[in-house]
Short mmCIF file of C-alpha atoms in Angstrom, two decimals:
data_model
loop_
_atom_site.label_atom_id
_atom_site.label_comp_id
_atom_site.label_asym_id
_atom_site.label_seq_id
_atom_site.Cartn_x
_atom_site.Cartn_y
_atom_site.Cartn_z
CA MET A 18 -2.79 -43.41 -4.27
CA THR A 19 -0.82 -40.36 -3.15
CA THR A 20 -2.46 -38.16 -0.54
CA PRO A 21 -2.62 -35.07 -1.44
CA THR A 22 -0.92 -32.23 0.24
CA LEU A 23 -2.75 -29.16 1.76
CA LEU A 24 -0.75 -26.48 2.65
CA VAL A 25 -2.10 -23.65 5.05
CA LEU A 26 -1.31 -19.99 5.05
CA ASP A 27 -1.68 -19.86 8.54
CA ALA A 28 -3.68 -17.31 11.33
CA GLU A 29 -4.59 -17.58 14.64
CA PRO A 30 -6.91 -19.30 15.48
CA LEU A 31 -5.89 -22.14 12.94
CA PRO A 32 -8.84 -23.99 11.24
CA ARG A 33 -10.46 -27.27 12.13
CA LEU A 34 -9.69 -29.84 9.65
CA GLY A 35 -10.28 -33.01 11.93
CA LYS A 36 -12.25 -34.10 9.52
CA LEU A 37 -9.60 -34.46 6.59
CA THR A 38 -7.10 -36.49 8.84
CA GLY A 39 -5.56 -39.64 6.76
CA ARG A 40 -7.44 -38.10 3.54
CA ALA A 41 -4.98 -34.81 3.48
CA ARG A 42 -1.18 -34.47 4.18
CA ILE A 43 -1.65 -31.55 6.28
CA GLU A 44 1.48 -28.64 6.37
CA HIS A 45 1.16 -25.48 8.06
CA THR A 46 3.36 -22.50 6.57
CA ASP A 47 3.72 -18.75 7.44
CA GLU A 48 4.52 -15.87 4.92
CA ALA A 49 8.46 -16.39 5.35
CA SER A 50 8.14 -20.31 3.47
CA LEU A 51 5.12 -19.70 1.62
CA ALA A 52 7.26 -19.51 -1.88
CA GLU A 53 9.51 -22.96 -0.51
CA LYS A 54 6.38 -25.11 0.17
CA LEU A 55 3.93 -23.71 -2.45
CA PRO A 56 5.01 -25.58 -5.46
CA ARG A 57 4.71 -29.00 -3.30
CA ALA A 58 1.06 -28.60 -2.63
CA ASP A 59 -2.01 -30.02 -4.09
CA VAL A 60 -4.27 -27.44 -2.66
CA LEU A 61 -3.33 -24.05 -0.99
CA LEU A 62 -6.00 -23.02 1.70
CA VAL A 63 -5.63 -19.18 2.64
CA TRP A 64 -6.60 -18.84 5.80
CA ASP A 65 -5.01 -15.88 6.50
CA PHE A 66 -6.77 -13.68 4.39
CA THR A 67 -5.52 -10.53 5.21
CA SER A 68 -1.85 -11.67 3.97
CA ARG A 69 -0.67 -10.65 0.55
CA ALA A 70 2.00 -12.97 0.29
CA VAL A 71 0.29 -15.32 -1.93
CA ARG A 72 0.92 -12.85 -4.57
CA ASP A 73 4.81 -12.56 -4.21
CA ALA A 74 5.08 -16.33 -3.50
CA TRP A 75 3.33 -17.63 -6.44
CA PRO A 76 5.28 -19.84 -8.80
CA GLY A 77 5.62 -18.85 -12.44
CA GLU A 78 6.27 -21.88 -14.43
CA GLY A 79 6.31 -25.88 -12.79
CA PRO A 80 4.92 -27.23 -9.64
CA ARG A 81 1.78 -25.38 -8.08
CA PRO A 82 -1.35 -26.38 -6.18
CA ARG A 83 -4.17 -27.22 -8.42
CA TRP A 84 -6.60 -25.49 -6.17
CA VAL A 85 -6.19 -22.31 -4.08
CA HIS A 86 -9.16 -21.42 -1.42
CA THR A 87 -9.37 -18.34 0.06
CA ALA A 88 -11.14 -17.96 3.76
CA SER A 89 -12.87 -14.75 2.42
CA ALA A 90 -15.31 -12.99 -0.28
CA GLY A 91 -12.93 -11.14 -1.99
CA VAL A 92 -9.66 -12.53 -3.35
CA ASP A 93 -8.06 -9.09 -4.86
CA HIS A 94 -5.31 -9.94 -2.08
CA LEU A 95 -4.41 -13.08 -4.18
CA MET A 96 -4.57 -12.69 -7.87
CA CYS A 97 -1.28 -11.87 -9.64
CA PRO A 98 -0.59 -11.96 -13.30
CA GLU A 99 0.82 -15.68 -12.67
CA LEU A 100 -2.15 -16.99 -10.94
CA THR A 101 -4.63 -15.54 -13.25
CA ALA A 102 -2.84 -17.42 -16.30
CA SER A 103 -2.52 -20.65 -14.44
CA ASP A 104 -4.96 -23.29 -14.66
CA THR A 105 -5.28 -23.45 -10.78
CA VAL A 106 -8.81 -23.37 -9.56
CA VAL A 107 -9.49 -20.55 -7.39
CA THR A 108 -12.57 -20.45 -5.00
CA ASN A 109 -13.76 -18.14 -2.31
CA ALA A 110 -15.84 -18.41 0.83
CA ARG A 111 -19.14 -17.05 -0.99
CA GLY A 112 -21.93 -17.58 1.18
CA VAL A 113 -20.74 -17.30 4.45
CA PHE A 114 -20.88 -13.53 5.40
CA ASP A 115 -23.95 -12.61 3.14
CA GLU A 116 -26.65 -12.70 5.95
CA PRO A 117 -24.15 -11.02 8.52
CA ILE A 118 -22.76 -8.44 6.64
CA ALA A 119 -26.82 -7.47 5.64
CA GLU A 120 -27.64 -7.07 9.41
CA TYR A 121 -24.35 -5.10 9.66
CA VAL A 122 -25.47 -2.72 6.88
CA ALA A 123 -28.85 -2.51 8.37
CA ALA A 124 -27.83 -1.57 12.04
CA LEU A 125 -25.36 1.13 10.61
CA VAL A 126 -28.47 2.63 8.54
CA LEU A 127 -30.68 2.50 11.67
CA ALA A 128 -27.98 3.71 14.15
CA MET A 129 -27.91 6.94 11.38
CA ALA A 130 -31.15 7.59 11.00
CA LYS A 131 -31.81 7.30 14.32
CA ASP A 132 -28.96 9.53 15.36
CA LEU A 133 -27.53 6.60 17.67
CA PRO A 134 -24.13 8.24 17.55
CA ARG A 135 -24.55 11.45 19.03
CA THR A 136 -27.25 10.18 21.60
CA LEU A 137 -24.45 7.73 23.34
CA GLU A 138 -22.05 11.09 23.27
CA PHE A 139 -24.98 12.98 24.83
CA GLN A 140 -25.30 10.23 27.61
CA GLY A 141 -21.50 10.18 27.90
CA GLN A 142 -21.59 14.05 28.70
CA ARG A 143 -24.75 13.26 31.06
CA THR A 144 -26.37 15.53 28.48
CA TRP A 145 -30.40 15.51 27.73
CA ARG A 146 -30.66 16.93 24.13
CA HIS A 147 -33.87 16.26 22.32
CA ARG A 148 -33.90 15.75 18.50
CA GLU A 149 -35.93 14.39 15.66
CA SER A 150 -34.77 11.05 13.91
CA ARG A 151 -35.20 10.22 10.43
CA ARG A 152 -37.96 7.22 9.53
CA LEU A 153 -36.79 4.65 7.19
CA LYS A 154 -39.88 3.59 5.44
CA GLY A 155 -39.85 5.44 2.16
CA THR A 156 -35.96 6.38 1.80
CA ARG A 157 -34.03 5.19 -1.41
CA ALA A 158 -30.78 2.81 -0.93
CA CYS A 159 -28.65 2.25 -3.92
CA VAL A 160 -26.76 -1.28 -3.66
CA VAL A 161 -23.66 -1.32 -5.76
CA GLY A 162 -22.15 -4.71 -5.82
CA SER A 163 -24.87 -7.41 -7.06
CA GLY A 164 -23.39 -10.45 -5.79
CA PRO A 165 -24.80 -12.53 -2.73
CA ILE A 166 -23.95 -10.27 0.12
CA GLY A 167 -25.48 -7.21 -2.30
CA ARG A 168 -28.29 -9.01 -2.86
CA ALA A 169 -29.14 -10.01 0.96
CA ILE A 170 -28.15 -6.07 1.77
CA VAL A 171 -31.52 -5.52 -0.50
CA ALA A 172 -33.30 -8.01 1.21
CA THR A 173 -32.62 -6.65 4.80
CA LEU A 174 -33.84 -3.29 4.14
CA LYS A 175 -36.59 -4.08 2.27
CA ALA A 176 -38.01 -5.52 5.15
CA LEU A 177 -37.43 -2.15 6.85
CA GLY A 178 -39.34 -0.61 4.66
CA VAL A 179 -36.31 1.03 2.23
CA ILE A 180 -36.59 1.37 -1.58
CA CYS A 181 -33.69 -0.45 -3.06
CA ALA A 182 -31.90 -0.16 -6.11
CA LEU A 183 -29.18 -2.92 -6.90
CA VAL A 184 -26.18 -2.17 -9.15
CA GLY A 185 -23.57 -4.71 -10.87
CA ARG A 186 -21.73 -4.88 -13.62
CA VAL A 187 -24.14 -5.20 -16.46
CA PRO A 188 -27.66 -4.75 -16.57
CA ARG A 189 -30.04 -8.15 -15.91
CA THR A 190 -33.24 -8.84 -14.51
CA GLY A 191 -34.16 -7.08 -11.18
CA ILE A 192 -30.52 -5.26 -11.50
CA HIS A 193 -28.92 -2.24 -13.20
CA GLY A 194 -26.10 -1.82 -14.93
CA ALA A 195 -22.89 0.45 -14.14
CA GLU A 196 -24.27 3.06 -16.68
CA ASP A 197 -27.20 3.58 -13.88
CA LEU A 198 -25.26 4.11 -10.97
CA ASP A 199 -24.69 7.99 -11.36
CA ARG A 200 -28.45 8.43 -11.85
CA LEU A 201 -29.08 6.40 -8.73
CA ILE A 202 -26.80 7.83 -6.21
CA ALA A 203 -28.33 11.40 -6.98
CA ARG A 204 -31.23 10.40 -5.47
CA ALA A 205 -30.95 8.24 -3.05
CA ASP A 206 -30.56 8.35 0.67
CA TRP A 207 -28.36 5.28 1.37
CA VAL A 208 -25.62 4.41 -0.96
CA ILE A 209 -23.91 1.20 0.14
CA ALA A 210 -20.65 -0.28 -1.37
CA ALA A 211 -20.28 -4.19 -1.71
CA ALA A 212 -18.53 -4.76 -4.83
CA PRO A 213 -15.07 -6.44 -5.15
CA LEU A 214 -12.08 -4.83 -6.08
CA THR A 215 -10.78 -4.78 -9.10
CA GLU A 216 -9.45 -2.74 -12.29
CA GLN A 217 -12.71 -1.42 -12.88
CA THR A 218 -14.03 -0.61 -9.10
CA THR A 219 -11.08 0.78 -8.07
CA GLY A 220 -11.45 4.16 -6.79
CA MET A 221 -15.25 4.52 -7.70
CA PHE A 222 -16.32 6.44 -5.08
CA ASP A 223 -14.13 9.59 -5.45
CA ALA A 224 -14.99 13.64 -5.36
CA ARG A 225 -17.10 13.46 -8.36
CA ARG A 226 -19.41 11.05 -6.83
CA PHE A 227 -20.18 12.40 -3.72
CA GLY A 228 -20.29 15.83 -5.43
CA MET A 229 -23.16 14.51 -7.14
CA MET A 230 -24.85 12.69 -3.56
CA GLN A 231 -27.74 14.52 -1.84
CA PRO A 232 -26.51 16.45 1.35
CA SER A 233 -28.60 14.34 3.22
CA ALA A 234 -27.28 11.11 2.03
CA CYS A 235 -25.13 8.85 4.00
CA PHE A 236 -22.75 6.54 2.51
CA ILE A 237 -21.41 2.91 3.62
CA ASN A 238 -18.77 1.10 2.65
CA VAL A 239 -18.39 -2.80 3.45
CA GLY A 240 -16.89 -3.86 0.53
CA ARG A 241 -12.90 -3.30 0.06
CA GLY A 242 -11.14 -0.53 1.38
CA GLY A 243 -10.00 0.63 -2.29
CA LEU A 244 -13.29 1.05 -3.60
CA VAL A 245 -13.01 4.43 -2.10
CA VAL A 246 -10.77 7.58 -2.66
CA GLU A 247 -10.76 8.23 1.29
CA GLU A 248 -9.73 11.72 0.63
CA ALA A 249 -12.46 12.69 -1.02
CA LEU A 250 -14.42 11.08 1.22
CA ALA A 251 -12.97 13.16 4.15
CA GLU A 252 -13.65 16.43 2.00
CA ALA A 253 -17.38 15.28 1.50
CA LEU A 254 -17.82 15.10 5.26
CA SER A 255 -15.65 18.06 6.42
CA LYS A 256 -17.42 20.31 3.50
CA ARG A 257 -20.74 18.78 4.49
CA TRP A 258 -21.66 17.61 1.01
CA ILE A 259 -22.79 14.24 2.25
CA ALA A 260 -24.62 13.98 5.94
CA GLY A 261 -22.32 10.50 7.32
CA ALA A 262 -20.72 7.97 6.36
CA ALA A 263 -20.02 4.60 8.03
CA LEU A 264 -16.55 2.59 6.74
CA ASP A 265 -15.90 -1.25 7.68
CA VAL A 266 -13.27 -1.51 5.32
CA PHE A 267 -10.00 0.71 4.66
CA ARG A 268 -7.14 1.55 2.02
CA HIS A 269 -4.50 0.06 4.45
CA GLU A 270 -5.44 -1.75 7.60
CA PRO A 271 -5.74 -1.81 10.20
CA LEU A 272 -6.25 1.77 10.42
CA GLY A 273 -3.22 3.47 11.99
CA ALA A 274 -3.85 5.47 14.96
CA ASP A 275 -2.62 8.86 12.92
CA SER A 276 -4.96 8.46 10.25
CA PRO A 277 -7.58 11.70 10.27
CA LEU A 278 -10.54 9.50 9.29
CA TRP A 279 -10.74 8.94 13.36
CA GLU A 280 -11.85 12.42 13.93
CA LEU A 281 -13.85 13.06 10.55
CA PRO A 282 -17.29 14.25 11.54
CA GLY A 283 -20.10 11.98 10.91
CA LEU A 284 -17.90 8.89 10.01
CA ILE A 285 -18.56 5.83 11.83
CA VAL A 286 -15.24 3.72 11.80
CA SER A 287 -15.17 -0.14 12.37
CA PRO A 288 -12.56 -2.64 12.20
CA HIS A 289 -13.53 -4.74 9.14
CA MET A 290 -15.77 -6.69 11.54
CA SER A 291 -19.37 -6.65 9.71
CA GLY A 292 -19.37 -10.24 8.53
CA ASP A 293 -18.03 -11.57 11.81
CA THR A 294 -20.27 -13.45 14.08
CA VAL A 295 -19.91 -16.06 16.73
CA GLY A 296 -18.66 -18.80 15.30
CA TRP A 297 -17.78 -17.47 11.82
CA ARG A 298 -14.10 -19.24 12.07
CA ASP A 299 -15.89 -22.81 12.51
CA GLU A 300 -18.44 -21.83 9.68
CA LEU A 301 -15.47 -21.21 6.92
CA SER A 302 -13.98 -24.50 8.29
CA ALA A 303 -16.67 -26.66 7.51
CA GLN A 304 -17.03 -25.16 4.45
CA PHE A 305 -13.43 -25.92 3.16
CA VAL A 306 -13.96 -29.53 4.51
CA GLU A 307 -17.02 -29.71 2.46
CA LEU A 308 -15.30 -28.23 -0.83
CA TYR A 309 -12.27 -30.58 0.00
CA GLU A 310 -14.60 -33.40 -0.61
CA ARG A 311 -15.93 -32.33 -3.58
CA TRP A 312 -12.48 -31.91 -4.83
CA GLU A 313 -11.04 -35.45 -3.38
CA ALA A 314 -14.11 -36.98 -5.01
CA GLY A 315 -13.54 -34.92 -8.55
CA ARG A 316 -17.11 -33.55 -8.00
CA THR A 317 -17.52 -30.03 -9.74
CA LEU A 318 -16.65 -26.69 -6.98
CA PRO A 319 -19.11 -24.33 -6.18
CA ASN A 320 -17.47 -20.50 -5.47
CA VAL A 321 -15.20 -20.44 -8.54
CA VAL A 322 -13.68 -17.26 -8.92
CA ASP A 323 -13.71 -15.96 -12.33
CA LYS A 324 -9.55 -14.86 -12.12
CA GLU A 325 -10.02 -12.19 -14.74
CA ARG A 326 -13.07 -10.85 -13.40
CA GLY A 327 -12.06 -11.18 -10.14
CA TYR A 328 -14.76 -12.72 -8.50
CA VAL A 329 -17.55 -15.63 -8.43
CA PRO A 330 -19.77 -15.07 -11.67
CA GLY A 331 -23.58 -14.78 -10.07
CA ARG A 332 -26.77 -14.62 -12.22
#
């Protein structure tokens, strides 16, 4: 039996794949040589999940990997018409980031409710300025994106006493459909974006939606940068249509030093780190090794992406 070729699109630090020694012929590639090496690979591990090179390098007709795994929840950086139309299976890192991102969102909600950014600012100025802060219990959150990350966010915020509504593509038990989104964000204190980036969700948070939010509402995006029309958010914050916002993802990353977003009033900027806790790369490596063992044994893979929809279908 021929040993399968596993091609890794590299990023530092490299994944820990020692358990696959002798079971896979592991080759490494950068963006420049990806197109040349792809036709010889049986499996592609997209370890550099910030790269969009797979889109440009994916072969049309002819040999190509039978399976592609990305070490990320989102797959928009991979998908191209040729990959979508192929019989190649695509999987993602669903399950690794759910609870860390939910904790991060809870931290942001608490920070904004308790006005912690200004507390730190006043401390740096040696200024004693007493204020009142908001209670979380009884406030309302609208969480957009009903996958594991969105569900984990709801569970965590409920533990803090927040009344939560979860919005997905279609309505089902415990989940509102997209047709309820406008009604729900109009009454929410916290609007949280955790949806995948697809044709339907691109730019969904625009001037119209920011305009219908309450003046006391805060917006958080831990999904994908393309969900938000950043110019519209900047206007909403500058004109105080909403009380505050926090962005962990951006349309272009890393965010340039000359971006006006850095200086927007009421905006917390973080560098795409909401799911990255100590040891997260080891978890991603272990997850891939487990998936490889299933693939090697001919067993059904979990986390299979619906390539037309752009995400793993859930319940």
